[in-house]
Amino acid sequence: FLLTHPALVQARALMTACEIGLFDALADGLRTTDDLAADLAADLGTDAAATAALVDVLVAMRYLRRRPGAHDTVRLTRAARRWLTRNSPPPLVHSLAFRRDEWTWPAGLTDFVRSGQPLDFHATMSAAAWARYQAAMDDLGRLCLPECWRGLRRYLPRPDGTPRHALDLGGASGTYATAFARARSDLRVTVADLPDAVALATVPDALDGRLRFAAADLRTADLAALDPEVQRYDLVFVSQVLHHFDAEACRDLVARAAAVLRPGGVLAVQDVLRTDRPDPLPALAQLYFAFTSRSGAWTTDAVQGWQREAGLTPLRPIAYRTVPGVGLLAARR
């Protein structure tokens, strides 16, 4: 009961608070008033009694802190300020907005277990859902970005005036490609992703000429033809893609990615990694991706095995501390 009923209400309360802008309304600091709920309701265009009930839940969840007294005083806790306002560094507001799209998906889990037929959400999302999905991936991508770049930059040759080239497979939100290009002025980045994802991508003016997007189905694309000016890359980055593909498609993609590397180049796979330990997050990821996208989380041994088959030498795995369960598996040609 405690793992189901309360969890549903708490999840929806948090999503609703973000959707109506409640955390943003409190971002300036303490809010003191004779009638906090009425004051917030007036700002947010909501019902006062319902808003009061929502505030009570958020206080109990420790996203808001209340100091009772002559006036009703409430403020954001550290967790809410860190993650749940639009100015949070980085925010998770867009990720929570995408939970509305995901909300109905688990209703089909029983049918999936019985039939084995997955949801395959990439093929069924509307244009509006694609936009929310890309924004959510941008939020989540920023969580991993600092650890990811610390791991990757050691594999790129030091700047010496020679142009470097990177290929980002599946990164159409642009989070990583933009960060890589800004961090290294000698780096040109090509991003390849599905047409619906690429259609939403924009190139910052400062990166014009060093960042480009190509529409492609990664299961069949000729990676050497994605950028007519580049056929070999110093870095191929594959982030959160392999869990959408079956083993044969993963093996094939890794082989094609290895084939477009320059000698000494690196193929880096960032993904949720399944372990033999009974950890809940990787186990849930395995079920989630099997249900929603035909595949599931892969083990370090599986990914490194595909890298070796492609003629690459796996390097030391990096397990992220920021997002437990996610890691970086690099291999050099």
GROMACS .gro file of C-alpha atoms in nm:
model
  333
    1PHE     CA    1   0.000   0.000   0.000
    2LEU     CA    2   0.275   0.244   0.096
    3LEU     CA    3   0.463   0.176  -0.228
    4THR     CA    4   0.156   0.241  -0.444
    5HIS     CA    5  -0.123   0.467  -0.320
    6PRO     CA    6   0.080   0.739  -0.137
    7ALA     CA    7   0.345   0.730  -0.409
    8LEU     CA    8   0.087   0.807  -0.678
    9VAL     CA    9  -0.047   1.110  -0.490
   10GLN     CA   10   0.299   1.240  -0.399
   11ALA     CA   11   0.421   1.210  -0.757
   12ARG     CA   12   0.118   1.391  -0.890
   13ALA     CA   13   0.140   1.661  -0.622
   14LEU     CA   14   0.499   1.735  -0.720
   15MET     CA   15   0.412   1.743  -1.090
   16THR     CA   16   0.116   1.974  -1.023
   17ALA     CA   17   0.322   2.213  -0.811
   18CYS     CA   18   0.570   2.251  -1.096
   19GLU     CA   19   0.298   2.282  -1.359
   20ILE     CA   20   0.113   2.567  -1.183
   21GLY     CA   21   0.439   2.746  -1.097
   22LEU     CA   22   0.409   2.714  -0.720
   23PHE     CA   23   0.784   2.676  -0.661
   24ASP     CA   24   0.860   2.972  -0.886
   25ALA     CA   25   0.608   3.182  -0.691
   26LEU     CA   26   0.810   3.115  -0.376
   27ALA     CA   27   1.155   3.151  -0.532
   28ASP     CA   28   1.213   3.503  -0.399
   29GLY     CA   29   1.230   3.384  -0.038
   30LEU     CA   30   0.998   3.379   0.263
   31ARG     CA   31   0.630   3.433   0.191
   32THR     CA   32   0.452   3.573   0.499
   33THR     CA   33   0.082   3.651   0.494
   34ASP     CA   34  -0.228   3.621   0.709
   35ASP     CA   35  -0.368   3.368   0.461
   36LEU     CA   36  -0.090   3.199   0.266
   37ALA     CA   37  -0.317   2.972   0.061
   38ALA     CA   38  -0.540   3.258  -0.051
   39ASP     CA   39  -0.236   3.469  -0.136
   40LEU     CA   40  -0.078   3.192  -0.342
   41ALA     CA   41  -0.407   3.105  -0.508
   42ALA     CA   42  -0.451   3.466  -0.616
   43ASP     CA   43  -0.103   3.464  -0.773
   44LEU     CA   44  -0.141   3.126  -0.941
   45GLY     CA   45  -0.507   3.140  -1.044
   46THR     CA   46  -0.597   2.838  -0.833
   47ASP     CA   47  -0.851   2.749  -0.566
   48ALA     CA   48  -0.744   2.854  -0.214
   49ALA     CA   49  -0.862   2.542  -0.031
   50ALA     CA   50  -0.709   2.306  -0.287
   51THR     CA   51  -0.386   2.506  -0.283
   52ALA     CA   52  -0.374   2.478   0.097
   53ALA     CA   53  -0.403   2.099   0.072
   54LEU     CA   54  -0.124   2.090  -0.188
   55VAL     CA   55   0.101   2.308   0.029
   56ASP     CA   56   0.046   2.071   0.322
   57VAL     CA   57   0.164   1.776   0.112
   58LEU     CA   58   0.471   1.966  -0.012
   59VAL     CA   59   0.560   2.057   0.345
   60ALA     CA   60   0.527   1.690   0.444
   61MET     CA   61   0.745   1.593   0.146
   62ARG     CA   62   1.003   1.850   0.261
   63TYR     CA   63   0.995   2.064  -0.051
   64LEU     CA   64   0.846   2.351   0.152
   65ARG     CA   65   0.922   2.456   0.509
   66ARG     CA   66   0.662   2.627   0.724
   67ARG     CA   67   0.715   2.836   1.038
   68PRO     CA   68   0.382   2.862   1.221
   69GLY     CA   69   0.307   3.181   1.410
   70ALA     CA   70   0.089   3.486   1.396
   71HIS     CA   71   0.142   3.479   1.022
   72ASP     CA   72   0.166   3.176   0.798
   73THR     CA   73   0.524   3.170   0.669
   74VAL     CA   74   0.657   2.927   0.410
   75ARG     CA   75   0.974   2.901   0.204
   76LEU     CA   76   1.140   2.658  -0.036
   77THR     CA   77   1.368   2.394   0.108
   78ARG     CA   78   1.713   2.342  -0.036
   79ALA     CA   79   1.592   2.053  -0.253
   80ALA     CA   80   1.312   2.257  -0.408
   81ARG     CA   81   1.539   2.555  -0.474
   82ARG     CA   82   1.807   2.328  -0.619
   83TRP     CA   83   1.585   2.140  -0.864
   84LEU     CA   84   1.231   2.269  -0.902
   85THR     CA   85   1.233   2.634  -1.010
   86ARG     CA   86   1.291   2.741  -1.366
   87ASN     CA   87   1.612   2.914  -1.257
   88SER     CA   88   1.750   2.611  -1.074
   89PRO     CA   89   2.103   2.509  -1.184
   90PRO     CA   90   1.996   2.283  -1.361
   91PRO     CA   91   1.618   2.254  -1.328
   92LEU     CA   92   1.415   1.934  -1.342
   93VAL     CA   93   1.093   2.122  -1.420
   94HIS     CA   94   1.081   2.004  -1.783
   95SER     CA   95   1.152   1.648  -1.679
   96LEU     CA   96   0.855   1.659  -1.440
   97ALA     CA   97   0.640   1.807  -1.717
   98PHE     CA   98   0.719   1.504  -1.932
   99ARG     CA   99   0.591   1.283  -1.649
  100ARG     CA  100   0.243   1.389  -1.766
  101ASP     CA  101   0.311   1.214  -2.097
  102GLU     CA  102   0.454   0.910  -1.920
  103TRP     CA  103   0.171   0.899  -1.665
  104THR     CA  104  -0.059   0.674  -1.867
  105TRP     CA  105   0.212   0.442  -2.000
  106PRO     CA  106   0.230   0.203  -1.700
  107ALA     CA  107  -0.137   0.118  -1.756
  108GLY     CA  108  -0.011  -0.102  -2.041
  109LEU     CA  109   0.251  -0.284  -1.837
  110THR     CA  110   0.030  -0.585  -1.766
  111ASP     CA  111  -0.038  -0.631  -2.138
  112PHE     CA  112   0.338  -0.604  -2.204
  113VAL     CA  113   0.420  -0.873  -1.949
  114ARG     CA  114   0.159  -1.101  -2.103
  115SER     CA  115   0.241  -1.038  -2.469
  116GLY     CA  116   0.595  -0.903  -2.476
  117GLN     CA  117   0.481  -0.626  -2.712
  118PRO     CA  118   0.640  -0.294  -2.607
  119LEU     CA  119   0.494   0.053  -2.620
  120ASP     CA  120   0.761   0.192  -2.860
  121PHE     CA  121   0.682   0.550  -2.756
  122HIS     CA  122   0.918   0.717  -3.007
  123ALA     CA  123   0.688   0.608  -3.287
  124THR     CA  124   0.368   0.734  -3.125
  125MET     CA  125   0.449   1.073  -2.968
  126SER     CA  126   0.284   1.388  -3.098
  127ALA     CA  127   0.488   1.693  -3.198
  128ALA     CA  128   0.404   1.859  -2.866
  129ALA     CA  129   0.513   1.548  -2.675
  130TRP     CA  130   0.839   1.540  -2.871
  131ALA     CA  131   0.906   1.898  -2.760
  132ARG     CA  132   0.842   1.806  -2.396
  133TYR     CA  133   1.057   1.495  -2.435
  134GLN     CA  134   1.351   1.695  -2.573
  135ALA     CA  135   1.322   1.950  -2.291
  136ALA     CA  136   1.312   1.667  -2.037
  137MET     CA  137   1.622   1.506  -2.189
  138ASP     CA  138   1.795   1.843  -2.170
  139ASP     CA  139   1.719   1.863  -1.796
  140LEU     CA  140   1.848   1.512  -1.732
  141GLY     CA  141   2.146   1.559  -1.959
  142ARG     CA  142   2.268   1.854  -1.756
  143LEU     CA  143   2.282   1.633  -1.448
  144CYS     CA  144   2.541   1.405  -1.606
  145LEU     CA  145   2.723   1.669  -1.810
  146PRO     CA  146   2.996   1.774  -1.560
  147GLU     CA  147   3.104   1.416  -1.488
  148CYS     CA  148   3.070   1.325  -1.854
  149TRP     CA  149   3.296   1.608  -1.974
  150ARG     CA  150   3.557   1.539  -1.706
  151GLY     CA  151   3.573   1.185  -1.840
  152LEU     CA  152   3.575   1.273  -2.209
  153ARG     CA  153   3.817   1.563  -2.221
  154ARG     CA  154   4.107   1.341  -2.117
  155TYR     CA  155   4.057   1.142  -2.437
  156LEU     CA  156   4.067   1.438  -2.675
  157PRO     CA  157   4.413   1.552  -2.788
  158ARG     CA  158   4.525   1.879  -2.635
  159PRO     CA  159   4.442   2.183  -2.850
  160ASP     CA  160   4.727   2.237  -3.097
  161GLY     CA  161   4.554   2.426  -3.380
  162THR     CA  162   4.438   2.106  -3.550
  163PRO     CA  163   4.060   2.093  -3.597
  164ARG     CA  164   3.895   1.813  -3.402
  165HIS     CA  165   3.566   1.646  -3.487
  166ALA     CA  166   3.305   1.478  -3.270
  167LEU     CA  167   2.993   1.284  -3.363
  168ASP     CA  168   2.704   1.284  -3.113
  169LEU     CA  169   2.465   0.997  -3.188
  170GLY     CA  170   2.117   1.049  -3.041
  171GLY     CA  171   2.184   1.391  -2.889
  172ALA     CA  172   1.934   1.613  -3.065
  173SER     CA  173   1.847   1.808  -2.751
  174GLY     CA  174   2.192   1.955  -2.813
  175THR     CA  175   2.288   1.954  -2.445
  176TYR     CA  176   2.616   1.771  -2.484
  177ALA     CA  177   2.711   1.887  -2.832
  178THR     CA  178   2.669   2.252  -2.735
  179ALA     CA  179   2.868   2.206  -2.414
  180PHE     CA  180   3.148   2.019  -2.595
  181ALA     CA  181   3.176   2.287  -2.864
  182ARG     CA  182   3.180   2.568  -2.608
  183ALA     CA  183   3.442   2.391  -2.399
  184ARG     CA  184   3.677   2.331  -2.693
  185SER     CA  185   3.708   2.602  -2.958
  186ASP     CA  186   3.893   2.355  -3.185
  187LEU     CA  187   3.600   2.111  -3.187
  188ARG     CA  188   3.332   2.069  -3.455
  189VAL     CA  189   3.034   1.856  -3.346
  190THR     CA  190   2.781   1.676  -3.568
  191VAL     CA  191   2.462   1.553  -3.397
  192ALA     CA  192   2.254   1.277  -3.553
  193ASP     CA  193   1.906   1.181  -3.432
  194LEU     CA  194   1.556   1.099  -3.551
  195PRO     CA  195   1.392   1.358  -3.780
  196ASP     CA  196   1.130   1.456  -3.519
  197ALA     CA  197   1.408   1.530  -3.270
  198VAL     CA  198   1.633   1.717  -3.513
  199ALA     CA  199   1.339   1.933  -3.624
  200LEU     CA  200   1.338   2.091  -3.277
  201ALA     CA  201   1.713   2.159  -3.262
  202THR     CA  202   1.867   2.506  -3.284
  203VAL     CA  203   2.228   2.614  -3.325
  204PRO     CA  204   2.348   2.898  -3.098
  205ASP     CA  205   2.483   3.187  -3.306
  206ALA     CA  206   2.822   3.164  -3.136
  207LEU     CA  207   2.858   2.803  -3.256
  208ASP     CA  208   2.747   2.852  -3.616
  209GLY     CA  209   2.982   2.650  -3.834
  210ARG     CA  210   3.097   2.426  -3.548
  211LEU     CA  211   2.766   2.259  -3.461
  212ARG     CA  212   2.533   2.091  -3.707
  213PHE     CA  213   2.241   1.849  -3.691
  214ALA     CA  214   2.159   1.560  -3.923
  215ALA     CA  215   1.835   1.361  -3.937
  216ALA     CA  216   1.904   0.989  -3.930
  217ASP     CA  217   1.780   0.654  -3.807
  218LEU     CA  218   2.082   0.532  -3.612
  219ARG     CA  219   1.989   0.170  -3.674
  220THR     CA  220   2.064   0.203  -4.047
  221ALA     CA  221   2.244   0.535  -4.105
  222ASP     CA  222   2.571   0.561  -4.295
  223LEU     CA  223   2.766   0.743  -4.025
  224ALA     CA  224   3.042   0.847  -4.263
  225ALA     CA  225   2.786   1.038  -4.472
  226LEU     CA  226   2.626   1.238  -4.189
  227ASP     CA  227   2.861   1.534  -4.232
  228PRO     CA  228   2.984   1.583  -4.592
  229GLU     CA  229   3.291   1.768  -4.464
  230VAL     CA  230   3.393   1.503  -4.211
  231GLN     CA  231   3.442   1.129  -4.260
  232ARG     CA  232   3.654   1.043  -3.954
  233TYR     CA  233   3.606   1.156  -3.595
  234ASP     CA  234   3.823   1.201  -3.287
  235LEU     CA  235   3.523   1.122  -3.067
  236VAL     CA  236   3.195   0.939  -3.121
  237PHE     CA  237   2.959   0.992  -2.829
  238VAL     CA  238   2.655   0.767  -2.783
  239SER     CA  239   2.439   0.880  -2.491
  240GLN     CA  240   2.127   0.700  -2.368
  241VAL     CA  241   2.075   0.525  -2.703
  242LEU     CA  242   2.173   0.159  -2.661
  243HIS     CA  243   1.895   0.089  -2.412
  244HIS     CA  244   1.648   0.150  -2.697
  245PHE     CA  245   1.804  -0.119  -2.923
  246ASP     CA  246   1.826  -0.497  -2.911
  247ALA     CA  247   2.164  -0.669  -2.885
  248GLU     CA  248   2.215  -0.710  -3.260
  249ALA     CA  249   2.133  -0.345  -3.331
  250CYS     CA  250   2.367  -0.234  -3.050
  251ARG     CA  251   2.650  -0.449  -3.184
  252ASP     CA  252   2.597  -0.312  -3.533
  253LEU     CA  253   2.585   0.052  -3.419
  254VAL     CA  254   2.905   0.012  -3.215
  255ALA     CA  255   3.079  -0.144  -3.517
  256ARG     CA  256   2.968   0.138  -3.748
  257ALA     CA  257   3.070   0.399  -3.491
  258ALA     CA  258   3.415   0.238  -3.453
  259ALA     CA  259   3.457   0.242  -3.832
  260VAL     CA  260   3.436   0.623  -3.849
  261LEU     CA  261   3.695   0.682  -3.577
  262ARG     CA  262   4.038   0.810  -3.659
  263PRO     CA  263   4.331   0.604  -3.528
  264GLY     CA  264   4.350   0.693  -3.158
  265GLY     CA  265   3.989   0.812  -3.161
  266VAL     CA  266   3.745   0.722  -2.884
  267LEU     CA  267   3.395   0.577  -2.883
  268ALA     CA  268   3.223   0.678  -2.556
  269VAL     CA  269   2.895   0.517  -2.449
  270GLN     CA  270   2.700   0.688  -2.173
  271ASP     CA  271   2.400   0.491  -2.051
  272VAL     CA  272   2.210   0.330  -1.768
  273LEU     CA  273   2.409   0.018  -1.683
  274ARG     CA  274   2.255  -0.297  -1.542
  275THR     CA  275   2.443  -0.482  -1.269
  276ASP     CA  276   2.416  -0.823  -1.106
  277ARG     CA  277   2.335  -0.657  -0.774
  278PRO     CA  278   1.967  -0.614  -0.679
  279ASP     CA  279   1.981  -0.235  -0.711
  280PRO     CA  280   1.632  -0.089  -0.764
  281LEU     CA  281   1.723   0.187  -1.013
  282PRO     CA  282   1.896  -0.034  -1.275
  283ALA     CA  283   1.627  -0.299  -1.229
  284LEU     CA  284   1.351  -0.043  -1.284
  285ALA     CA  285   1.540   0.098  -1.584
  286GLN     CA  286   1.559  -0.250  -1.733
  287LEU     CA  287   1.182  -0.297  -1.702
  288TYR     CA  288   1.102   0.059  -1.814
  289PHE     CA  289   1.308   0.046  -2.134
  290ALA     CA  290   1.201  -0.308  -2.216
  291PHE     CA  291   0.839  -0.193  -2.186
  292THR     CA  292   0.867   0.145  -2.357
  293SER     CA  293   1.133   0.089  -2.620
  294ARG     CA  294   1.186  -0.279  -2.707
  295SER     CA  295   1.516  -0.325  -2.525
  296GLY     CA  296   1.652  -0.252  -2.178
  297ALA     CA  297   1.959  -0.157  -1.977
  298TRP     CA  298   2.281  -0.333  -2.081
  299THR     CA  299   2.568  -0.448  -1.862
  300THR     CA  300   2.922  -0.310  -1.874
  301ASP     CA  301   3.043  -0.648  -1.999
  302ALA     CA  302   2.795  -0.644  -2.290
  303VAL     CA  303   2.890  -0.294  -2.407
  304GLN     CA  304   3.263  -0.354  -2.372
  305GLY     CA  305   3.220  -0.685  -2.555
  306TRP     CA  306   3.070  -0.500  -2.855
  307GLN     CA  307   3.355  -0.249  -2.839
  308ARG     CA  308   3.615  -0.528  -2.848
  309GLU     CA  309   3.438  -0.700  -3.139
  310ALA     CA  310   3.463  -0.368  -3.325
  311GLY     CA  311   3.841  -0.363  -3.279
  312LEU     CA  312   3.848  -0.112  -2.994
  313THR     CA  313   4.029  -0.128  -2.661
  314PRO     CA  314   3.795  -0.054  -2.368
  315LEU     CA  315   3.922   0.201  -2.116
  316ARG     CA  316   3.846   0.223  -1.745
  317PRO     CA  317   3.468   0.249  -1.684
  318ILE     CA  318   3.345   0.560  -1.504
  319ALA     CA  319   3.047   0.519  -1.271
  320TYR     CA  320   2.871   0.850  -1.210
  321ARG     CA  321   2.811   0.972  -0.859
  322THR     CA  322   2.562   1.240  -0.965
  323VAL     CA  323   2.319   0.994  -1.123
  324PRO     CA  324   2.372   0.647  -0.970
  325GLY     CA  325   2.327   0.370  -1.224
  326VAL     CA  326   2.458   0.577  -1.517
  327GLY     CA  327   2.815   0.537  -1.638
  328LEU     CA  328   3.060   0.616  -1.918
  329LEU     CA  329   3.224   0.333  -2.113
  330ALA     CA  330   3.497   0.461  -2.346
  331ALA     CA  331   3.708   0.256  -2.587
  332ARG     CA  332   3.995   0.364  -2.810
  333ARG     CA  333   4.070   0.269  -3.167
   0.00000   0.00000   0.00000
